[in-house]
Short mmCIF file of N, CA and C in Angstrom, two decimals:
data_model
loop_
_atom_site.label_atom_id
_atom_site.label_comp_id
_atom_site.label_asym_id
_atom_site.label_seq_id
_atom_site.Cartn_x
_atom_site.Cartn_y
_atom_site.Cartn_z
N MET A 1 -40.32 55.71 6.88
CA MET A 1 -41.44 55.26 6.24
C MET A 1 -41.49 55.76 4.79
N ALA A 2 -41.73 54.92 3.93
CA ALA A 2 -41.81 55.25 2.45
C ALA A 2 -43.01 56.00 2.09
N THR A 3 -42.87 57.02 1.22
CA THR A 3 -44.10 57.67 0.76
C THR A 3 -44.74 56.75 -0.30
N SER A 4 -46.01 57.05 -0.52
CA SER A 4 -46.79 56.22 -1.49
C SER A 4 -46.22 56.18 -2.85
N GLY A 5 -45.56 57.27 -3.30
CA GLY A 5 -44.86 57.25 -4.53
C GLY A 5 -43.71 56.31 -4.58
N THR A 6 -42.92 56.35 -3.54
CA THR A 6 -41.78 55.45 -3.43
C THR A 6 -42.11 54.06 -3.29
N ALA A 7 -43.21 53.80 -2.52
CA ALA A 7 -43.72 52.37 -2.28
C ALA A 7 -44.18 51.87 -3.69
N ALA A 8 -44.83 52.69 -4.42
CA ALA A 8 -45.28 52.24 -5.75
C ALA A 8 -44.20 51.97 -6.69
N LEU A 9 -43.15 52.78 -6.55
CA LEU A 9 -41.98 52.61 -7.46
C LEU A 9 -41.28 51.31 -7.06
N LEU A 10 -41.11 50.99 -5.81
CA LEU A 10 -40.44 49.79 -5.35
C LEU A 10 -41.31 48.60 -5.68
N ARG A 11 -42.60 48.63 -5.60
CA ARG A 11 -43.47 47.48 -6.01
C ARG A 11 -43.40 47.29 -7.56
N ALA A 12 -43.34 48.36 -8.39
CA ALA A 12 -43.27 48.23 -9.73
C ALA A 12 -41.92 47.61 -10.19
N ALA A 13 -40.81 47.95 -9.53
CA ALA A 13 -39.52 47.43 -9.81
C ALA A 13 -39.50 46.00 -9.40
N ALA A 14 -40.05 45.57 -8.23
CA ALA A 14 -40.02 44.26 -7.83
C ALA A 14 -40.86 43.34 -8.73
N SER A 15 -41.88 43.88 -9.34
CA SER A 15 -42.79 43.02 -10.14
C SER A 15 -42.41 42.99 -11.62
N SER A 16 -41.41 43.93 -11.95
CA SER A 16 -41.08 44.08 -13.33
C SER A 16 -40.43 42.79 -13.92
N ARG A 17 -40.76 42.50 -15.18
CA ARG A 17 -40.13 41.38 -15.89
C ARG A 17 -38.88 41.80 -16.51
N HIS A 18 -38.61 43.03 -16.55
CA HIS A 18 -37.22 43.57 -17.19
C HIS A 18 -36.26 43.46 -16.13
N ARG A 19 -35.01 43.01 -16.73
CA ARG A 19 -33.84 42.99 -15.79
C ARG A 19 -33.19 44.24 -15.63
N LEU A 20 -33.29 44.86 -14.44
CA LEU A 20 -32.57 46.14 -14.19
C LEU A 20 -31.45 45.77 -13.14
N LEU A 21 -30.38 46.36 -13.39
CA LEU A 21 -29.18 46.12 -12.55
C LEU A 21 -28.78 47.41 -12.01
N THR A 22 -28.23 47.37 -10.71
CA THR A 22 -27.58 48.50 -10.13
C THR A 22 -26.09 48.15 -9.87
N THR A 23 -25.22 49.12 -10.03
CA THR A 23 -23.83 48.94 -9.75
C THR A 23 -23.70 48.71 -8.27
N CYS A 24 -23.07 47.64 -7.88
CA CYS A 24 -22.72 47.35 -6.44
C CYS A 24 -23.95 47.31 -5.63
N GLY A 25 -25.16 47.43 -6.23
CA GLY A 25 -26.39 47.52 -5.39
C GLY A 25 -26.30 48.73 -4.44
N GLY A 26 -25.34 49.52 -4.70
CA GLY A 26 -25.12 50.68 -3.74
C GLY A 26 -25.34 52.11 -4.26
N THR A 27 -25.08 52.25 -5.56
CA THR A 27 -25.18 53.59 -6.10
C THR A 27 -26.54 53.93 -6.48
N GLY A 28 -27.30 52.83 -6.73
CA GLY A 28 -28.76 53.10 -7.22
C GLY A 28 -28.84 53.60 -8.68
N ARG A 29 -27.61 53.68 -9.39
CA ARG A 29 -27.64 54.09 -10.80
C ARG A 29 -28.17 52.87 -11.60
N VAL A 30 -29.26 53.06 -12.29
CA VAL A 30 -29.86 51.96 -13.03
C VAL A 30 -29.22 51.82 -14.34
N TRP A 31 -28.81 50.59 -14.72
CA TRP A 31 -28.18 50.31 -15.99
C TRP A 31 -28.70 48.95 -16.53
N GLY A 32 -28.23 48.63 -17.66
CA GLY A 32 -28.66 47.33 -18.23
C GLY A 32 -29.24 47.57 -19.62
N ARG A 33 -30.10 46.59 -20.00
CA ARG A 33 -30.71 46.65 -21.21
C ARG A 33 -31.52 47.89 -21.54
N HIS A 34 -32.08 48.54 -20.44
CA HIS A 34 -33.02 49.60 -20.61
C HIS A 34 -32.40 50.96 -20.12
N ALA A 35 -31.05 50.97 -20.07
CA ALA A 35 -30.41 52.21 -19.61
C ALA A 35 -30.62 53.42 -20.36
N ALA A 36 -30.66 53.24 -21.67
CA ALA A 36 -30.88 54.46 -22.57
C ALA A 36 -32.26 55.05 -22.34
N ARG A 37 -33.26 54.20 -22.08
CA ARG A 37 -34.56 54.73 -21.82
C ARG A 37 -34.67 55.35 -20.41
N LEU A 38 -34.08 54.73 -19.45
CA LEU A 38 -34.22 55.14 -18.17
C LEU A 38 -33.21 56.23 -17.67
N GLY A 39 -31.99 56.07 -18.15
CA GLY A 39 -30.92 56.98 -17.71
C GLY A 39 -30.59 56.70 -16.32
N PRO A 40 -29.60 57.48 -15.84
CA PRO A 40 -29.09 57.26 -14.45
C PRO A 40 -30.22 57.70 -13.37
N ALA A 41 -30.37 56.98 -12.34
CA ALA A 41 -31.47 57.41 -11.39
C ALA A 41 -30.79 56.99 -10.00
N ARG A 42 -30.91 57.91 -9.02
CA ARG A 42 -30.62 57.67 -7.64
C ARG A 42 -31.80 57.30 -6.97
N LEU A 43 -32.06 55.97 -6.69
CA LEU A 43 -33.09 55.44 -6.09
C LEU A 43 -32.95 55.42 -4.52
N PHE A 44 -31.94 54.81 -4.11
CA PHE A 44 -31.51 54.79 -2.69
C PHE A 44 -30.11 54.20 -2.64
N HIS A 45 -29.54 54.32 -1.40
CA HIS A 45 -28.21 53.89 -1.21
C HIS A 45 -28.14 52.61 -0.48
N ALA A 46 -27.45 51.60 -0.95
CA ALA A 46 -27.39 50.29 -0.27
C ALA A 46 -26.79 50.29 1.12
N SER A 47 -25.87 51.26 1.35
CA SER A 47 -25.26 51.19 2.76
C SER A 47 -26.39 51.49 3.76
N ALA A 48 -27.39 52.24 3.40
CA ALA A 48 -28.54 52.48 4.29
C ALA A 48 -29.30 51.21 4.50
N LEU A 49 -29.48 50.49 3.39
CA LEU A 49 -30.22 49.26 3.41
C LEU A 49 -29.44 48.14 4.29
N ALA A 50 -28.11 48.12 3.96
CA ALA A 50 -27.31 47.12 4.57
C ALA A 50 -26.97 47.38 6.05
N GLY A 51 -27.24 48.56 6.50
CA GLY A 51 -26.92 48.89 7.87
C GLY A 51 -25.42 49.06 8.11
N LEU A 52 -24.68 49.44 7.08
CA LEU A 52 -23.25 49.65 7.24
C LEU A 52 -22.95 50.88 8.02
N SER A 53 -21.93 50.83 8.78
CA SER A 53 -21.61 52.01 9.67
C SER A 53 -20.63 52.87 8.78
N ALA A 54 -20.56 54.15 9.21
CA ALA A 54 -19.71 55.10 8.55
C ALA A 54 -18.19 54.76 8.76
N GLU A 55 -17.96 53.93 9.86
CA GLU A 55 -16.54 53.57 10.13
C GLU A 55 -16.10 52.39 9.24
N ASP A 56 -16.92 51.89 8.46
CA ASP A 56 -16.60 50.72 7.62
C ASP A 56 -16.04 51.20 6.32
N LYS A 57 -14.81 51.81 6.39
CA LYS A 57 -14.15 52.44 5.21
C LYS A 57 -13.10 51.54 4.61
N VAL A 58 -12.87 51.72 3.28
CA VAL A 58 -11.82 50.97 2.56
C VAL A 58 -10.92 52.11 1.91
N THR A 59 -9.59 52.02 2.02
CA THR A 59 -8.73 52.88 1.36
C THR A 59 -8.28 52.40 0.07
N VAL A 60 -8.39 53.23 -0.87
CA VAL A 60 -7.86 52.80 -2.29
C VAL A 60 -6.94 53.77 -2.78
N HIS A 61 -5.76 53.30 -3.36
CA HIS A 61 -4.75 54.07 -3.96
C HIS A 61 -4.81 53.99 -5.50
N PHE A 62 -5.02 55.18 -6.08
CA PHE A 62 -5.07 55.19 -7.60
C PHE A 62 -3.85 55.77 -8.09
N ILE A 63 -3.19 55.06 -9.11
CA ILE A 63 -2.04 55.59 -9.72
C ILE A 63 -2.56 56.25 -11.07
N ASN A 64 -2.45 57.56 -11.07
CA ASN A 64 -3.10 58.35 -12.18
C ASN A 64 -2.23 58.18 -13.49
N ARG A 65 -2.71 58.70 -14.56
CA ARG A 65 -1.99 58.67 -15.88
C ARG A 65 -0.66 59.23 -15.80
N ASP A 66 -0.48 60.32 -15.06
CA ASP A 66 0.83 61.11 -14.93
C ASP A 66 1.73 60.45 -13.89
N GLY A 67 1.28 59.34 -13.24
CA GLY A 67 2.23 58.68 -12.20
C GLY A 67 1.88 59.00 -10.82
N ASP A 68 1.07 60.14 -10.59
CA ASP A 68 0.71 60.59 -9.30
C ASP A 68 -0.11 59.56 -8.61
N LYS A 69 0.10 59.33 -7.28
CA LYS A 69 -0.67 58.47 -6.44
C LYS A 69 -1.76 59.33 -5.69
N LEU A 70 -2.93 58.93 -5.98
CA LEU A 70 -4.12 59.63 -5.25
C LEU A 70 -4.73 58.57 -4.34
N THR A 71 -4.95 58.96 -3.20
CA THR A 71 -5.51 58.08 -2.12
C THR A 71 -6.83 58.59 -1.59
N ALA A 72 -7.81 57.68 -1.51
CA ALA A 72 -9.21 58.06 -1.11
C ALA A 72 -9.83 56.95 -0.29
N GLN A 73 -10.86 57.26 0.39
CA GLN A 73 -11.65 56.23 1.10
C GLN A 73 -13.03 56.16 0.63
N GLY A 74 -13.56 54.97 0.63
CA GLY A 74 -15.02 54.78 0.40
C GLY A 74 -15.59 53.68 1.30
N LYS A 75 -16.96 53.63 1.33
CA LYS A 75 -17.68 52.74 2.14
C LYS A 75 -17.73 51.37 1.40
N VAL A 76 -17.67 50.32 2.29
CA VAL A 76 -17.96 49.02 1.76
C VAL A 76 -19.16 49.06 1.00
N GLY A 77 -19.16 48.47 -0.27
CA GLY A 77 -20.40 48.53 -1.10
C GLY A 77 -20.42 49.64 -2.06
N ASP A 78 -19.61 50.67 -1.94
CA ASP A 78 -19.56 51.71 -2.96
C ASP A 78 -18.73 51.15 -4.13
N SER A 79 -18.99 51.71 -5.33
CA SER A 79 -18.20 51.33 -6.49
C SER A 79 -16.96 52.25 -6.50
N LEU A 80 -15.94 51.79 -7.27
CA LEU A 80 -14.73 52.71 -7.42
C LEU A 80 -15.00 53.98 -8.03
N LEU A 81 -16.09 53.98 -8.97
CA LEU A 81 -16.50 55.29 -9.57
C LEU A 81 -17.02 56.22 -8.40
N ASP A 82 -17.73 55.67 -7.49
CA ASP A 82 -18.28 56.50 -6.37
C ASP A 82 -17.13 57.06 -5.57
N VAL A 83 -16.16 56.28 -5.37
CA VAL A 83 -14.91 56.71 -4.59
C VAL A 83 -14.29 57.91 -5.27
N VAL A 84 -14.15 57.84 -6.64
CA VAL A 84 -13.58 58.93 -7.34
C VAL A 84 -14.39 60.14 -7.33
N VAL A 85 -15.70 59.95 -7.54
CA VAL A 85 -16.59 61.09 -7.55
C VAL A 85 -16.74 61.79 -6.09
N ASP A 86 -17.04 60.88 -5.18
CA ASP A 86 -17.30 61.41 -3.80
C ASP A 86 -16.05 62.12 -3.22
N ASN A 87 -14.85 61.64 -3.63
CA ASN A 87 -13.60 62.20 -3.12
C ASN A 87 -12.98 63.38 -4.05
N ASN A 88 -13.81 63.67 -5.15
CA ASN A 88 -13.34 64.69 -6.10
C ASN A 88 -11.95 64.51 -6.61
N LEU A 89 -11.63 63.18 -6.91
CA LEU A 89 -10.22 63.00 -7.40
C LEU A 89 -10.12 63.49 -8.81
N ASP A 90 -8.90 64.09 -9.06
CA ASP A 90 -8.60 64.62 -10.40
C ASP A 90 -8.12 63.49 -11.34
N ILE A 91 -9.02 62.80 -11.87
CA ILE A 91 -8.74 61.73 -12.96
C ILE A 91 -9.53 62.20 -14.13
N ASP A 92 -8.84 62.80 -15.12
CA ASP A 92 -9.50 63.35 -16.29
C ASP A 92 -10.40 62.42 -16.99
N GLY A 93 -11.64 62.76 -17.14
CA GLY A 93 -12.69 62.06 -17.95
C GLY A 93 -13.26 60.89 -17.24
N PHE A 94 -12.80 60.52 -16.04
CA PHE A 94 -13.20 59.29 -15.39
C PHE A 94 -14.66 59.26 -15.09
N GLY A 95 -15.40 58.28 -15.58
CA GLY A 95 -16.86 58.03 -15.32
C GLY A 95 -17.71 58.99 -15.98
N ALA A 96 -17.38 59.26 -17.30
CA ALA A 96 -18.17 60.19 -18.10
C ALA A 96 -19.63 59.81 -18.13
N CYS A 97 -19.98 58.50 -18.22
CA CYS A 97 -21.41 58.06 -18.36
C CYS A 97 -22.09 57.96 -17.06
N GLU A 98 -21.42 58.26 -15.89
CA GLU A 98 -21.98 58.12 -14.58
C GLU A 98 -22.41 56.74 -14.12
N GLY A 99 -21.64 55.74 -14.67
CA GLY A 99 -21.84 54.37 -14.27
C GLY A 99 -23.05 53.59 -14.98
N THR A 100 -23.38 54.07 -16.10
CA THR A 100 -24.44 53.44 -16.89
C THR A 100 -23.96 52.44 -17.91
N LEU A 101 -22.77 52.15 -17.86
CA LEU A 101 -22.11 51.14 -18.78
C LEU A 101 -22.25 51.56 -20.21
N ALA A 102 -22.02 52.97 -20.51
CA ALA A 102 -22.16 53.48 -21.86
C ALA A 102 -20.80 53.96 -22.30
N CYS A 103 -19.78 53.80 -21.53
CA CYS A 103 -18.40 54.26 -21.94
C CYS A 103 -17.54 53.29 -21.16
N SER A 104 -16.13 53.61 -21.39
CA SER A 104 -15.10 52.79 -20.69
C SER A 104 -14.09 53.85 -20.03
N THR A 105 -14.61 54.96 -19.64
CA THR A 105 -13.65 55.88 -19.09
C THR A 105 -13.25 55.64 -17.57
N CYS A 106 -13.95 54.70 -17.01
CA CYS A 106 -13.50 54.30 -15.67
C CYS A 106 -12.71 52.97 -15.64
N HIS A 107 -12.18 52.79 -16.85
CA HIS A 107 -11.26 51.58 -17.00
C HIS A 107 -10.10 51.63 -15.97
N LEU A 108 -9.88 50.57 -15.17
CA LEU A 108 -8.79 50.46 -14.21
C LEU A 108 -8.17 49.15 -14.38
N ILE A 109 -6.86 49.11 -14.04
CA ILE A 109 -6.04 47.91 -14.05
C ILE A 109 -5.71 47.55 -12.57
N PHE A 110 -6.07 46.28 -12.24
CA PHE A 110 -5.92 45.76 -10.85
C PHE A 110 -4.63 44.97 -10.62
N GLU A 111 -4.27 44.92 -9.35
CA GLU A 111 -3.14 44.03 -8.86
C GLU A 111 -3.73 42.58 -9.10
N ASP A 112 -2.84 41.66 -9.36
CA ASP A 112 -3.22 40.22 -9.55
C ASP A 112 -4.02 39.62 -8.33
N HIS A 113 -3.54 39.85 -7.06
CA HIS A 113 -4.09 39.34 -5.94
C HIS A 113 -5.60 39.95 -5.69
N ILE A 114 -5.83 41.06 -6.12
CA ILE A 114 -7.14 41.81 -5.96
C ILE A 114 -8.04 41.24 -7.18
N PHE A 115 -7.50 41.24 -8.33
CA PHE A 115 -8.26 40.90 -9.60
C PHE A 115 -8.94 39.48 -9.38
N GLU A 116 -8.08 38.52 -8.85
CA GLU A 116 -8.60 37.23 -8.77
C GLU A 116 -9.68 37.09 -7.82
N LYS A 117 -9.96 38.09 -6.97
CA LYS A 117 -11.06 37.96 -5.95
C LYS A 117 -12.33 38.80 -6.44
N LEU A 118 -12.22 39.46 -7.58
CA LEU A 118 -13.30 40.28 -8.03
C LEU A 118 -14.49 39.39 -8.52
N ASP A 119 -15.71 40.00 -8.34
CA ASP A 119 -16.87 39.28 -8.76
C ASP A 119 -16.75 39.11 -10.25
N THR A 120 -17.51 38.12 -10.83
CA THR A 120 -17.51 37.69 -12.30
C THR A 120 -17.89 38.91 -13.09
N ILE A 121 -17.18 39.12 -14.26
CA ILE A 121 -17.51 40.21 -15.16
C ILE A 121 -18.80 39.80 -15.87
N THR A 122 -19.59 40.85 -16.15
CA THR A 122 -20.88 40.66 -16.92
C THR A 122 -20.63 40.79 -18.51
N ASP A 123 -21.43 40.31 -19.28
CA ASP A 123 -21.33 40.56 -20.70
C ASP A 123 -21.39 42.06 -21.12
N GLU A 124 -22.20 42.84 -20.40
CA GLU A 124 -22.31 44.28 -20.68
C GLU A 124 -20.91 44.95 -20.38
N GLU A 125 -20.29 44.57 -19.24
CA GLU A 125 -19.04 45.18 -18.90
C GLU A 125 -17.99 44.74 -19.97
N MET A 126 -17.95 43.54 -20.30
CA MET A 126 -16.98 43.01 -21.28
C MET A 126 -17.12 43.68 -22.57
N ASP A 127 -18.30 43.99 -22.95
CA ASP A 127 -18.59 44.75 -24.32
C ASP A 127 -17.87 46.19 -24.12
N MET A 128 -18.02 46.86 -23.06
CA MET A 128 -17.50 48.15 -22.90
C MET A 128 -15.92 48.09 -22.82
N LEU A 129 -15.38 47.02 -22.15
CA LEU A 129 -13.99 46.88 -21.91
C LEU A 129 -13.32 46.57 -23.25
N ASP A 130 -14.02 46.03 -24.24
CA ASP A 130 -13.48 45.73 -25.57
C ASP A 130 -13.19 47.04 -26.26
N LEU A 131 -13.70 48.19 -25.88
CA LEU A 131 -13.58 49.46 -26.47
C LEU A 131 -12.50 50.37 -25.80
N ALA A 132 -11.97 49.73 -24.66
CA ALA A 132 -10.98 50.54 -23.91
C ALA A 132 -9.56 50.48 -24.37
N TYR A 133 -8.89 51.64 -24.23
CA TYR A 133 -7.42 51.65 -24.57
C TYR A 133 -6.61 50.93 -23.56
N GLY A 134 -5.55 50.30 -23.86
CA GLY A 134 -4.60 49.75 -22.79
C GLY A 134 -5.20 48.57 -22.01
N LEU A 135 -6.16 47.75 -22.75
CA LEU A 135 -6.78 46.71 -22.11
C LEU A 135 -5.81 45.63 -21.64
N THR A 136 -5.89 45.07 -20.50
CA THR A 136 -5.00 44.09 -20.03
C THR A 136 -5.85 42.97 -19.51
N GLU A 137 -5.28 41.84 -19.09
CA GLU A 137 -5.95 40.65 -18.42
C GLU A 137 -6.52 41.04 -17.14
N ARG A 138 -6.03 42.11 -16.53
CA ARG A 138 -6.50 42.58 -15.26
C ARG A 138 -7.40 43.78 -15.21
N SER A 139 -7.96 44.12 -16.39
CA SER A 139 -8.67 45.37 -16.58
C SER A 139 -10.12 45.05 -16.14
N ARG A 140 -10.80 46.15 -15.55
CA ARG A 140 -12.22 46.09 -15.23
C ARG A 140 -12.63 47.59 -15.18
N LEU A 141 -13.98 47.76 -15.26
CA LEU A 141 -14.49 49.06 -15.16
C LEU A 141 -14.82 49.44 -13.74
N GLY A 142 -14.31 50.59 -13.22
CA GLY A 142 -14.49 51.03 -11.86
C GLY A 142 -15.89 51.10 -11.39
N CYS A 143 -16.86 51.46 -12.39
CA CYS A 143 -18.20 51.49 -11.97
C CYS A 143 -18.89 50.21 -11.55
N GLN A 144 -18.19 49.08 -11.98
CA GLN A 144 -18.75 47.77 -11.67
C GLN A 144 -18.08 47.04 -10.55
N ILE A 145 -17.07 47.65 -9.86
CA ILE A 145 -16.36 46.98 -8.80
C ILE A 145 -16.81 47.61 -7.48
N CYS A 146 -17.32 46.74 -6.66
CA CYS A 146 -17.84 47.05 -5.37
C CYS A 146 -16.79 46.91 -4.34
N LEU A 147 -16.51 47.89 -3.47
CA LEU A 147 -15.59 47.81 -2.42
C LEU A 147 -15.92 46.71 -1.32
N LYS A 148 -15.00 45.98 -0.97
CA LYS A 148 -15.02 44.99 0.04
C LYS A 148 -13.92 45.23 1.02
N LYS A 149 -14.13 44.90 2.30
CA LYS A 149 -13.17 45.18 3.36
C LYS A 149 -11.83 44.56 2.96
N SER A 150 -11.85 43.46 2.30
CA SER A 150 -10.57 42.77 1.84
C SER A 150 -9.82 43.47 0.80
N MET A 151 -10.42 44.57 0.25
CA MET A 151 -9.66 45.38 -0.67
C MET A 151 -9.00 46.64 -0.04
N ASP A 152 -8.98 46.74 1.26
CA ASP A 152 -8.47 47.87 1.97
C ASP A 152 -7.01 48.06 1.56
N ASN A 153 -6.60 49.19 1.18
CA ASN A 153 -5.27 49.64 0.79
C ASN A 153 -4.76 48.98 -0.58
N MET A 154 -5.74 48.59 -1.37
CA MET A 154 -5.43 48.16 -2.69
C MET A 154 -4.93 49.35 -3.63
N THR A 155 -4.18 48.93 -4.58
CA THR A 155 -3.74 50.03 -5.62
C THR A 155 -4.29 49.60 -6.98
N VAL A 156 -4.88 50.66 -7.64
CA VAL A 156 -5.29 50.22 -9.02
C VAL A 156 -4.64 51.33 -9.88
N ARG A 157 -4.42 51.00 -11.14
CA ARG A 157 -3.76 51.99 -12.15
C ARG A 157 -4.74 52.39 -13.09
N VAL A 158 -4.65 53.68 -13.31
CA VAL A 158 -5.48 54.27 -14.44
C VAL A 158 -4.70 54.18 -15.62
N PRO A 159 -5.19 53.62 -16.77
CA PRO A 159 -4.49 53.50 -18.07
C PRO A 159 -4.04 54.89 -18.57
N GLU A 160 -2.93 54.86 -19.46
CA GLU A 160 -2.41 56.08 -19.95
C GLU A 160 -3.35 56.77 -20.88
N ALA A 161 -4.25 56.11 -21.59
CA ALA A 161 -5.10 56.81 -22.43
C ALA A 161 -6.60 56.34 -22.09
N VAL A 162 -7.45 57.09 -22.51
CA VAL A 162 -8.94 56.83 -22.18
C VAL A 162 -9.67 56.81 -23.44
N ALA A 163 -10.59 55.90 -23.56
CA ALA A 163 -11.54 55.83 -24.77
C ALA A 163 -12.91 56.06 -24.17
N ASP A 164 -13.69 56.90 -24.82
CA ASP A 164 -15.19 57.07 -24.48
C ASP A 164 -15.96 56.54 -25.55
N ALA A 165 -16.49 55.35 -25.30
CA ALA A 165 -17.41 54.70 -26.29
C ALA A 165 -18.58 55.40 -26.78
N ARG A 166 -18.94 56.33 -25.91
CA ARG A 166 -20.03 57.21 -26.37
C ARG A 166 -19.71 58.12 -27.57
N GLN A 167 -18.41 58.32 -27.84
CA GLN A 167 -17.96 59.24 -28.91
C GLN A 167 -17.67 58.40 -30.15
N SER A 168 -17.83 57.09 -30.14
CA SER A 168 -17.51 56.33 -31.28
C SER A 168 -18.61 56.63 -32.39
N VAL A 169 -18.14 56.98 -33.56
CA VAL A 169 -19.04 57.33 -34.64
C VAL A 169 -18.74 56.44 -35.90
N ASP A 170 -19.69 56.03 -36.54
CA ASP A 170 -19.46 55.25 -37.80
C ASP A 170 -19.34 56.37 -38.95
N MET A 171 -18.11 56.55 -39.32
CA MET A 171 -17.84 57.66 -40.30
C MET A 171 -18.31 57.25 -41.71
N SER A 172 -18.54 55.98 -41.93
CA SER A 172 -18.98 55.47 -43.29
C SER A 172 -20.31 56.02 -43.59
N LYS A 173 -21.15 56.44 -42.59
CA LYS A 173 -22.45 57.03 -42.89
C LYS A 173 -22.37 58.48 -43.39
N ASN A 174 -21.29 59.06 -43.32
CA ASN A 174 -21.05 60.50 -43.73
C ASN A 174 -20.58 60.69 -45.10
N SER A 175 -20.70 59.61 -45.94
CA SER A 175 -20.18 59.78 -47.34
C SER A 175 -21.27 60.39 -48.22
#
């Protein structure tokens, strides 16, 4: 049973005219037009809402910048950022903005057969990808990709370099 504070928060979110988005509907990290004002927030986890079992796991293989293969599991509905964080994978700088679409450090390159099945990219994600190093036609941000059972045993590649859009500075202002 929800507390009165939680119920009020859910009612306010449901009646809001502002568009708030959550990555995969699962992490509860709030992002979008108002992310700077709201920051990351853990509201609830979608796997609890969707009634997913703990046995509903997806295995993901990450090819790290140094060529090492890192293998981890996540639940259906988790983002690839969640998989990296929850499994404490050693991918330097990955997910610096915690999935708020304020950087491109979770940039990943997908296999053709997986990339073709990914959900449509948003304008916000495209804007961040424009700032990523090593951009390819199969690039996406890991914080925006939700695990599906059909992705089991997929391999994704971490680009050789990382760009953190939060560190972009207009040097012309320092004259």
